[in-house]
Short mmCIF file of N, CA, C and O in Angstrom, two decimals:
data_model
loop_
_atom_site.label_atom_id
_atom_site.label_comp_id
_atom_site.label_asym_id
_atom_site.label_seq_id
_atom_site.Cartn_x
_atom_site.Cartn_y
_atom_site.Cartn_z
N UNK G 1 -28.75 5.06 19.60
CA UNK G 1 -28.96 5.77 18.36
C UNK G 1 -28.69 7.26 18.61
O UNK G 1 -29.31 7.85 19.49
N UNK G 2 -27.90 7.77 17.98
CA UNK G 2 -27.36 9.20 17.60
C UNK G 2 -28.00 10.07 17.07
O UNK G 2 -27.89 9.59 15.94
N UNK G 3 -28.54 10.87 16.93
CA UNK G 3 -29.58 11.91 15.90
C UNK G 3 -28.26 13.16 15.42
O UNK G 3 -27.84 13.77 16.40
N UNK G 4 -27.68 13.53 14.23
CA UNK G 4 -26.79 14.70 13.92
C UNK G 4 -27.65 15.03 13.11
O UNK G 4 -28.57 14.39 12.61
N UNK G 5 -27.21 16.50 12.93
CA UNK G 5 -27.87 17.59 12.30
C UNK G 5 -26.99 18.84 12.18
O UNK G 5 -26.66 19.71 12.98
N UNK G 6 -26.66 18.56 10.61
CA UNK G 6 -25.89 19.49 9.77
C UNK G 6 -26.68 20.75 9.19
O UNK G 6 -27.90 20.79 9.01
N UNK G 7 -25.83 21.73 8.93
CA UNK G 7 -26.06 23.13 8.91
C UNK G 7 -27.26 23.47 8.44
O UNK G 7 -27.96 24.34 8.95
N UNK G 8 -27.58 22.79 7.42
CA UNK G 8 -28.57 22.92 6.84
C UNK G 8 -30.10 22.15 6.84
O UNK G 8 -30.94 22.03 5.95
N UNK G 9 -30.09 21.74 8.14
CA UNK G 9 -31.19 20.96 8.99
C UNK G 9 -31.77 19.55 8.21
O UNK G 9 -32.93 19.15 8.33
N UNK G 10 -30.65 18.84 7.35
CA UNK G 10 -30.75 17.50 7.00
C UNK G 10 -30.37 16.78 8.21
O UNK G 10 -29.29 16.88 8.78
N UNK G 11 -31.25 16.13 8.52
CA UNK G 11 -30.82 15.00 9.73
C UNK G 11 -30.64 13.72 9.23
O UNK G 11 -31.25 13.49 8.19
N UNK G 12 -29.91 12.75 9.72
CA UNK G 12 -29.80 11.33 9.50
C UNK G 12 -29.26 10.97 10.98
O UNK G 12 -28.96 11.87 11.76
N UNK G 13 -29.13 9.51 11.35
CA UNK G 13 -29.43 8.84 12.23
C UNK G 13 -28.19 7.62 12.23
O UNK G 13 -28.53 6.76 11.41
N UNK G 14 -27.20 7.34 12.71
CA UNK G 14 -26.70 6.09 12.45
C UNK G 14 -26.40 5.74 14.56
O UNK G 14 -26.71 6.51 15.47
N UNK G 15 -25.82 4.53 14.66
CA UNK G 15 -25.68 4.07 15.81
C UNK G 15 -24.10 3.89 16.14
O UNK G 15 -23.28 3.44 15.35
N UNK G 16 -23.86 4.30 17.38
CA UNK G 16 -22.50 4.35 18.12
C UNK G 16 -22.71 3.84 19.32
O UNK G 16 -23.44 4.37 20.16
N UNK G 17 -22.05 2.72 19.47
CA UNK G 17 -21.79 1.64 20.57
C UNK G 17 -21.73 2.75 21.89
O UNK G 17 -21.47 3.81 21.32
N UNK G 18 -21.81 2.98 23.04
CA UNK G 18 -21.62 2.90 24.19
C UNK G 18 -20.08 3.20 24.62
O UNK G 18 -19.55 2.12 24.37
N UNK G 19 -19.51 3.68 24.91
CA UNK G 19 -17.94 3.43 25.39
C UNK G 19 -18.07 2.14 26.76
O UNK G 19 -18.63 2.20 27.86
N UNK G 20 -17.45 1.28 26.21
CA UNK G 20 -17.25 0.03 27.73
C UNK G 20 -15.95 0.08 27.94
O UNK G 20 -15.03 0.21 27.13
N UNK G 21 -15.95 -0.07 29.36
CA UNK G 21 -14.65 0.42 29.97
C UNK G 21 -14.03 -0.66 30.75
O UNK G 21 -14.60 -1.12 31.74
N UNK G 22 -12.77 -1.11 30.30
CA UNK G 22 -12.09 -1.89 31.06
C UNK G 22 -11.31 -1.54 32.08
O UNK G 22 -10.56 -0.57 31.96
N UNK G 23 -11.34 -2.24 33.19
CA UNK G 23 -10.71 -1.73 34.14
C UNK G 23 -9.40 -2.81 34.51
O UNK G 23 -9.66 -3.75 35.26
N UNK G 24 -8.01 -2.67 33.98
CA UNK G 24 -6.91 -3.09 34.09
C UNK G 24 -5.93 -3.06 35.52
O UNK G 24 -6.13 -2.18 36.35
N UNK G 25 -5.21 -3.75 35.68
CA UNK G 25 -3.76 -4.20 36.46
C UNK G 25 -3.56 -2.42 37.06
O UNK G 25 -3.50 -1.42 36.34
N UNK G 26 -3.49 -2.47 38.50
CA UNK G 26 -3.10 -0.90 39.12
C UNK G 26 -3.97 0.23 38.81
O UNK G 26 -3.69 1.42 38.90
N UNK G 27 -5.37 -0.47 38.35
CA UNK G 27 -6.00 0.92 38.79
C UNK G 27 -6.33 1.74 36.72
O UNK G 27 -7.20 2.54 36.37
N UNK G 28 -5.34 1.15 35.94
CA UNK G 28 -5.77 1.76 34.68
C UNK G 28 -7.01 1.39 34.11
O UNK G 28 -7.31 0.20 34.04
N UNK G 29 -7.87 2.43 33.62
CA UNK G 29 -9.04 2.03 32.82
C UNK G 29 -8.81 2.32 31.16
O UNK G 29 -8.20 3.34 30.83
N UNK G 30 -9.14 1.70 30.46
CA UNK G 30 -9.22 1.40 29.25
C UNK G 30 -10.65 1.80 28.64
O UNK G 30 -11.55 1.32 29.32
N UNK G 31 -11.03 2.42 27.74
CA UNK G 31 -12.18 2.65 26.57
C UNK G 31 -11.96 2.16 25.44
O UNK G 31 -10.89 1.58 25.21
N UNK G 32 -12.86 2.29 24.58
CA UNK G 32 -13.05 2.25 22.98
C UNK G 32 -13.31 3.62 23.01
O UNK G 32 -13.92 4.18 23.91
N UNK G 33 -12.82 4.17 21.97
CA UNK G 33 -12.42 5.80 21.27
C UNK G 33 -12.48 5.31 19.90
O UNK G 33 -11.97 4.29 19.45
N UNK G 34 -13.28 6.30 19.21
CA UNK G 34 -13.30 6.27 17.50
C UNK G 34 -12.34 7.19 16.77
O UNK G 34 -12.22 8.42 16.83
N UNK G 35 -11.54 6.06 15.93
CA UNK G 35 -10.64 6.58 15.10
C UNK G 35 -10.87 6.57 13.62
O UNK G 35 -11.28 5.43 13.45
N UNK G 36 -10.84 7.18 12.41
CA UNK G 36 -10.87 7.57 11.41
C UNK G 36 -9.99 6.41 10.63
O UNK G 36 -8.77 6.59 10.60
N UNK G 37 -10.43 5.43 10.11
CA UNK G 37 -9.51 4.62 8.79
C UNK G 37 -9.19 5.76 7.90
O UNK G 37 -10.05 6.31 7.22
N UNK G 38 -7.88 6.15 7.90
CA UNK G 38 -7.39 7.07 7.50
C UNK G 38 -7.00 6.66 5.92
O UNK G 38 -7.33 7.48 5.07
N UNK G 39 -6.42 5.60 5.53
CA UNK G 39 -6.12 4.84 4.40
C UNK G 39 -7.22 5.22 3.47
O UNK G 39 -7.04 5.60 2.31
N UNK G 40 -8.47 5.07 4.11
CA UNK G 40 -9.62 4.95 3.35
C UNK G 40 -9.67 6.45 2.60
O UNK G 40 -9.65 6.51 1.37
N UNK G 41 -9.71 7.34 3.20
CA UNK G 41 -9.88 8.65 3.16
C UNK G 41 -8.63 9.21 2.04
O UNK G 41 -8.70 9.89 1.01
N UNK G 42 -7.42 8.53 2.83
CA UNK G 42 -6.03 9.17 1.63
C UNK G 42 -6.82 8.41 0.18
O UNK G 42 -7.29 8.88 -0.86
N UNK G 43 -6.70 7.41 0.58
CA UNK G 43 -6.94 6.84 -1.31
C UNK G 43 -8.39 7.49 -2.04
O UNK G 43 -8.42 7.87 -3.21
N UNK G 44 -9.53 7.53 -1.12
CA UNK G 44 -10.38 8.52 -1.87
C UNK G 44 -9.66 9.62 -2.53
O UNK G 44 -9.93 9.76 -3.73
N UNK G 45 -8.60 10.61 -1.92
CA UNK G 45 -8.18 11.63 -2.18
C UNK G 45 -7.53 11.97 -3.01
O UNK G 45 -7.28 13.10 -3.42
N UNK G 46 -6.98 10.36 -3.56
CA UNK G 46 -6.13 10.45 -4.36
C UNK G 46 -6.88 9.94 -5.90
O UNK G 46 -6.58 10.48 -6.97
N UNK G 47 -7.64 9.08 -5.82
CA UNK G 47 -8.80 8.56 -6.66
C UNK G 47 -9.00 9.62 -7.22
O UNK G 47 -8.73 9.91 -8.38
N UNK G 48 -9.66 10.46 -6.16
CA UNK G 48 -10.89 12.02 -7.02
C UNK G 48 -9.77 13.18 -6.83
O UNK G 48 -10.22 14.25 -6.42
N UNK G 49 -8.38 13.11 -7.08
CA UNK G 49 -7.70 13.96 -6.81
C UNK G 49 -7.93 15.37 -6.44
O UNK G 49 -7.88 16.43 -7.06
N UNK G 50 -8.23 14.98 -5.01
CA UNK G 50 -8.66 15.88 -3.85
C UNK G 50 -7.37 16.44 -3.39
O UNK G 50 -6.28 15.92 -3.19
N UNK G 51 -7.80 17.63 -3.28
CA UNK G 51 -6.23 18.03 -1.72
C UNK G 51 -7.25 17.87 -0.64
O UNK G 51 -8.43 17.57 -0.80
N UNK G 52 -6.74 18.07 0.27
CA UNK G 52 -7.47 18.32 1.94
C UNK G 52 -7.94 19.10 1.97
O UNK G 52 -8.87 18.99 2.77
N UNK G 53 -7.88 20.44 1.33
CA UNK G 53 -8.56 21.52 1.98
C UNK G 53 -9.80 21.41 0.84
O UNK G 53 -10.74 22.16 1.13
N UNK G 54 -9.99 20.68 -0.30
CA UNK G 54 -10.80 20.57 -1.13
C UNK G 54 -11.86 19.52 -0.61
O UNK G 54 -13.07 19.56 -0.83
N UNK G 55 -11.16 18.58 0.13
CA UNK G 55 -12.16 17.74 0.59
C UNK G 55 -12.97 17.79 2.04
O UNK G 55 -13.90 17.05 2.36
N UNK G 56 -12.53 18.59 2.63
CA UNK G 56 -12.70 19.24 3.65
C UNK G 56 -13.81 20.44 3.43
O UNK G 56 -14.42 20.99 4.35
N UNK G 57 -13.92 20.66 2.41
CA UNK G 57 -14.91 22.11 2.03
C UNK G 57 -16.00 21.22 1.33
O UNK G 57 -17.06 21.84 1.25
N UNK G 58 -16.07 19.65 0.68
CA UNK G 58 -17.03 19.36 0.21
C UNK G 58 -17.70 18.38 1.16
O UNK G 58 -18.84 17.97 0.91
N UNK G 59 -17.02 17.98 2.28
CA UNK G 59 -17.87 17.41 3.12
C UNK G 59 -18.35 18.34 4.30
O UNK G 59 -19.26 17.99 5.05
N UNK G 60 -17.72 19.47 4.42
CA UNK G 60 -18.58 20.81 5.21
C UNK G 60 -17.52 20.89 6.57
O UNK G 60 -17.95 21.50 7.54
N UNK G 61 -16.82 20.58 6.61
CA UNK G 61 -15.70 20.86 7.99
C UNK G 61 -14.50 21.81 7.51
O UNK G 61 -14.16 21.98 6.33
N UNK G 62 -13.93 22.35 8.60
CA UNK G 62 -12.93 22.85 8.04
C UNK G 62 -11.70 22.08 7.70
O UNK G 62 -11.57 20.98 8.23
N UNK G 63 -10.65 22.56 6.77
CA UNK G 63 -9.28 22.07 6.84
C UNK G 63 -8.62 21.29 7.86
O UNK G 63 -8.30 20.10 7.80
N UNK G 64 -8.41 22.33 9.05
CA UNK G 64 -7.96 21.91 9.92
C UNK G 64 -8.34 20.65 11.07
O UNK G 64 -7.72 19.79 11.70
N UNK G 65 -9.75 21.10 10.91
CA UNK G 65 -10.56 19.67 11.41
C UNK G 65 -10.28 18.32 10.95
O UNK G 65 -10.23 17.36 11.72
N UNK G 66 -10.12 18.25 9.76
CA UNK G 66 -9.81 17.48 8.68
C UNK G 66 -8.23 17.02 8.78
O UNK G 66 -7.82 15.96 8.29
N UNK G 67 -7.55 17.77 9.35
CA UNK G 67 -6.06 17.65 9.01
C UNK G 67 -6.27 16.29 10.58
O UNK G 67 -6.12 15.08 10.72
N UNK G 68 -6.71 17.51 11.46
CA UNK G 68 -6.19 17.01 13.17
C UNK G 68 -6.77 15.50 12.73
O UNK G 68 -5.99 14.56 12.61
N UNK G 69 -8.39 15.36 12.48
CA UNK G 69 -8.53 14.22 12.40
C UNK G 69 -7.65 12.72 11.64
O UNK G 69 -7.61 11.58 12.08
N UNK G 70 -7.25 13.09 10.81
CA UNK G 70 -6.47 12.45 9.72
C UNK G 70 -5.33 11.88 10.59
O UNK G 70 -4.96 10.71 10.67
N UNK G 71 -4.85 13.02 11.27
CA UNK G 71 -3.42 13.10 11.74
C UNK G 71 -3.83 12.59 13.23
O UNK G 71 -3.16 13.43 13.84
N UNK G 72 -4.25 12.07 13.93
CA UNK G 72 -4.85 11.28 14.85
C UNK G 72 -4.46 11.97 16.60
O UNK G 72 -4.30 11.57 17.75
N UNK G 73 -4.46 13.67 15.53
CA UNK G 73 -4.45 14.23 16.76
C UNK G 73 -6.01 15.02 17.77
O UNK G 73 -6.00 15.62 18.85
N UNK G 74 -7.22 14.68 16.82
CA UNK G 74 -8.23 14.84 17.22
C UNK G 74 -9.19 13.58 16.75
O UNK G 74 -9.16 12.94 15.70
N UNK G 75 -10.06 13.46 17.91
CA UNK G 75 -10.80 12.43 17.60
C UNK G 75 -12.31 12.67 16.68
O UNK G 75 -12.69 13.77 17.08
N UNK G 76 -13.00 12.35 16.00
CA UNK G 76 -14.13 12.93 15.07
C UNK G 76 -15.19 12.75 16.09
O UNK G 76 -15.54 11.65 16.53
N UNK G 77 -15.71 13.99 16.46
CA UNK G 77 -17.04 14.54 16.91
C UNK G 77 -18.39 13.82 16.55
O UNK G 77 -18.13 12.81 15.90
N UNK G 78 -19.34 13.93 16.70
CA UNK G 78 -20.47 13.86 16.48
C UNK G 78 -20.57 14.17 14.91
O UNK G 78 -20.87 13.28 14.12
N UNK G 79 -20.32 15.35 14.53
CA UNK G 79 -21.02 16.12 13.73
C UNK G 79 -20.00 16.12 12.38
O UNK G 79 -20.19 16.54 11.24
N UNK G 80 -18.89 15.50 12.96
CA UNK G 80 -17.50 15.27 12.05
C UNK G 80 -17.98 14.00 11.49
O UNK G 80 -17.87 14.04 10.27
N UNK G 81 -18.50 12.82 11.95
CA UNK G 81 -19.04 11.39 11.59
C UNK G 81 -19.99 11.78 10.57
O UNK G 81 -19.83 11.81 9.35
N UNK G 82 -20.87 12.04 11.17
CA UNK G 82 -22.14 12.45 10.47
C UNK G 82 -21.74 13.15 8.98
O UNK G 82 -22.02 12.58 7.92
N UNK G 83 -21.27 14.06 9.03
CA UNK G 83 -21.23 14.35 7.78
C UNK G 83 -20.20 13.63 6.94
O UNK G 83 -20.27 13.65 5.71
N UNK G 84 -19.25 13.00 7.58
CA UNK G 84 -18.30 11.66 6.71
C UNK G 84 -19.16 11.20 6.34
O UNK G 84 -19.78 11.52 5.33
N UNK G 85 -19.37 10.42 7.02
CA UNK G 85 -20.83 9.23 6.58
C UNK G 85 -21.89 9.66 5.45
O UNK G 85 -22.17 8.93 4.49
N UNK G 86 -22.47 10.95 5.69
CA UNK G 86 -23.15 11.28 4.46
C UNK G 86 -22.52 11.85 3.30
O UNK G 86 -23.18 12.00 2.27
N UNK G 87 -21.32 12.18 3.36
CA UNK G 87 -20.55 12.52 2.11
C UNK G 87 -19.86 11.20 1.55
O UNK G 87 -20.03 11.19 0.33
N UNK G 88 -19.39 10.46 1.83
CA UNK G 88 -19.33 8.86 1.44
C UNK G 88 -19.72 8.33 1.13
O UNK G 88 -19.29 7.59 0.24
N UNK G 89 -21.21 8.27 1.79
CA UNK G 89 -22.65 7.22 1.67
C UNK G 89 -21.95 6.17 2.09
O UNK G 89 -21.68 5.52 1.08
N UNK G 90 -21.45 5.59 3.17
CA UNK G 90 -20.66 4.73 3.63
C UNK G 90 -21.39 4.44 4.70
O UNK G 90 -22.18 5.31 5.05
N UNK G 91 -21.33 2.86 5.69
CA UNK G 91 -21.65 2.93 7.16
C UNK G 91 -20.70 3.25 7.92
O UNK G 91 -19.58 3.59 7.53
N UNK G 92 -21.17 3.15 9.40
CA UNK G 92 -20.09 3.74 10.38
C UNK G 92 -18.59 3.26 10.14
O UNK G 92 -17.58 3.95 10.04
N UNK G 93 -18.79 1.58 10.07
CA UNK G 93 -17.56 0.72 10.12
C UNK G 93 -16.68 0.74 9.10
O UNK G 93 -15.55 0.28 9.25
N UNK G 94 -17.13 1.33 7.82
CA UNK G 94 -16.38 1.81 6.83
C UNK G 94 -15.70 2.46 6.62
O UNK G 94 -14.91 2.39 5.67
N UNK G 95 -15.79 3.77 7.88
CA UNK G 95 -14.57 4.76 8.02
C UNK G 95 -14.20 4.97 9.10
O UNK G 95 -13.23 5.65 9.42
N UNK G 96 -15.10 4.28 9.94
CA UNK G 96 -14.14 4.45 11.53
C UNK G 96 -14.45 3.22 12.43
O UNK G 96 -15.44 2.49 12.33
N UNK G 97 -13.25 3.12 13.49
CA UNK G 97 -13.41 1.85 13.68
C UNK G 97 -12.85 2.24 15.80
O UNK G 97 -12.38 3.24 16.33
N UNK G 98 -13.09 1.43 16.12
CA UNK G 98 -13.04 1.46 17.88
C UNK G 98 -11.61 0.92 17.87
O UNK G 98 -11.00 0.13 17.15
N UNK G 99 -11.24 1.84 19.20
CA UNK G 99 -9.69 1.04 19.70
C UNK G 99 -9.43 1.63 21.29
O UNK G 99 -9.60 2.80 21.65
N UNK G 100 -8.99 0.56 22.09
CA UNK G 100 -9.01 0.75 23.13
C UNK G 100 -8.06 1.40 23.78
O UNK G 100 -6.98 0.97 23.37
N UNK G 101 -7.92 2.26 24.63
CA UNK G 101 -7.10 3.49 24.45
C UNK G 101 -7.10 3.94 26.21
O UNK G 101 -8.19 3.87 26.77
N UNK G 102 -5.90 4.38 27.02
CA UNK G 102 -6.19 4.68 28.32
C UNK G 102 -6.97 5.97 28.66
O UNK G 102 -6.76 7.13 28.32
N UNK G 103 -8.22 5.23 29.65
CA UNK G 103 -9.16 6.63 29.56
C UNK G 103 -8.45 8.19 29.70
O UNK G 103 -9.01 9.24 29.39
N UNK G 104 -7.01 8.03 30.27
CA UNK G 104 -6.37 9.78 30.51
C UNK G 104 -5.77 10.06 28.93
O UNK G 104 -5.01 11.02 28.75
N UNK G 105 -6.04 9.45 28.18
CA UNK G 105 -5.39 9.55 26.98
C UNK G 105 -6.59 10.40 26.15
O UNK G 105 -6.42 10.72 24.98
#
């Protein structure tokens, strides 16, 4: 169990698995890393005709946070979940999901 705590000292609580690590052929190890269902997020955006930087300011992150994540060049933080999750009202598995990925990656 996770404890986040956004700016404004609302806390909520959801649960994140453990990273288990496979250990593959020559020595490669493998994780689970959380990625953003991105689909989910475009079609909200397009539903409540959001831009990014609009939706990004109403769930409390910046733009760019928002972009990298989307764009699966950053992975969502602690504090990046947390406030998805409470701006959604969604569970974890609803917007992000595990994928196994080489630990140097």
């Amino acid at each position: 169990m996770i404890k986040v705590l956004t700016k404004v000292n609302k806390s909520f609580m959801f649960n994140i698995d453990k990273k288990k690590h496979k250990r593959l052929e020559r020595g490669v190890i493998m994780v689970k890393k959380i990625h953003i269902k991105r689909d989910f997020v475009l079609q909200y955006m397009i539903e409540h005709n959001l831009s990014l930087n609009q939706l990004a300011i109403e769930i409390g992150v910046s733009p760019a946070t928002l972009s990298r994540v989307l764009n699966g060049e950053r992975r969502p933080g602690q504090l990046v979940i947390g406030k998805m999750i409470q701006y959604f009202n969604k569970k974890f598995e609803d917007l992000f999901y595990y994928k196994d990925v080489d630990k140097c990656q």
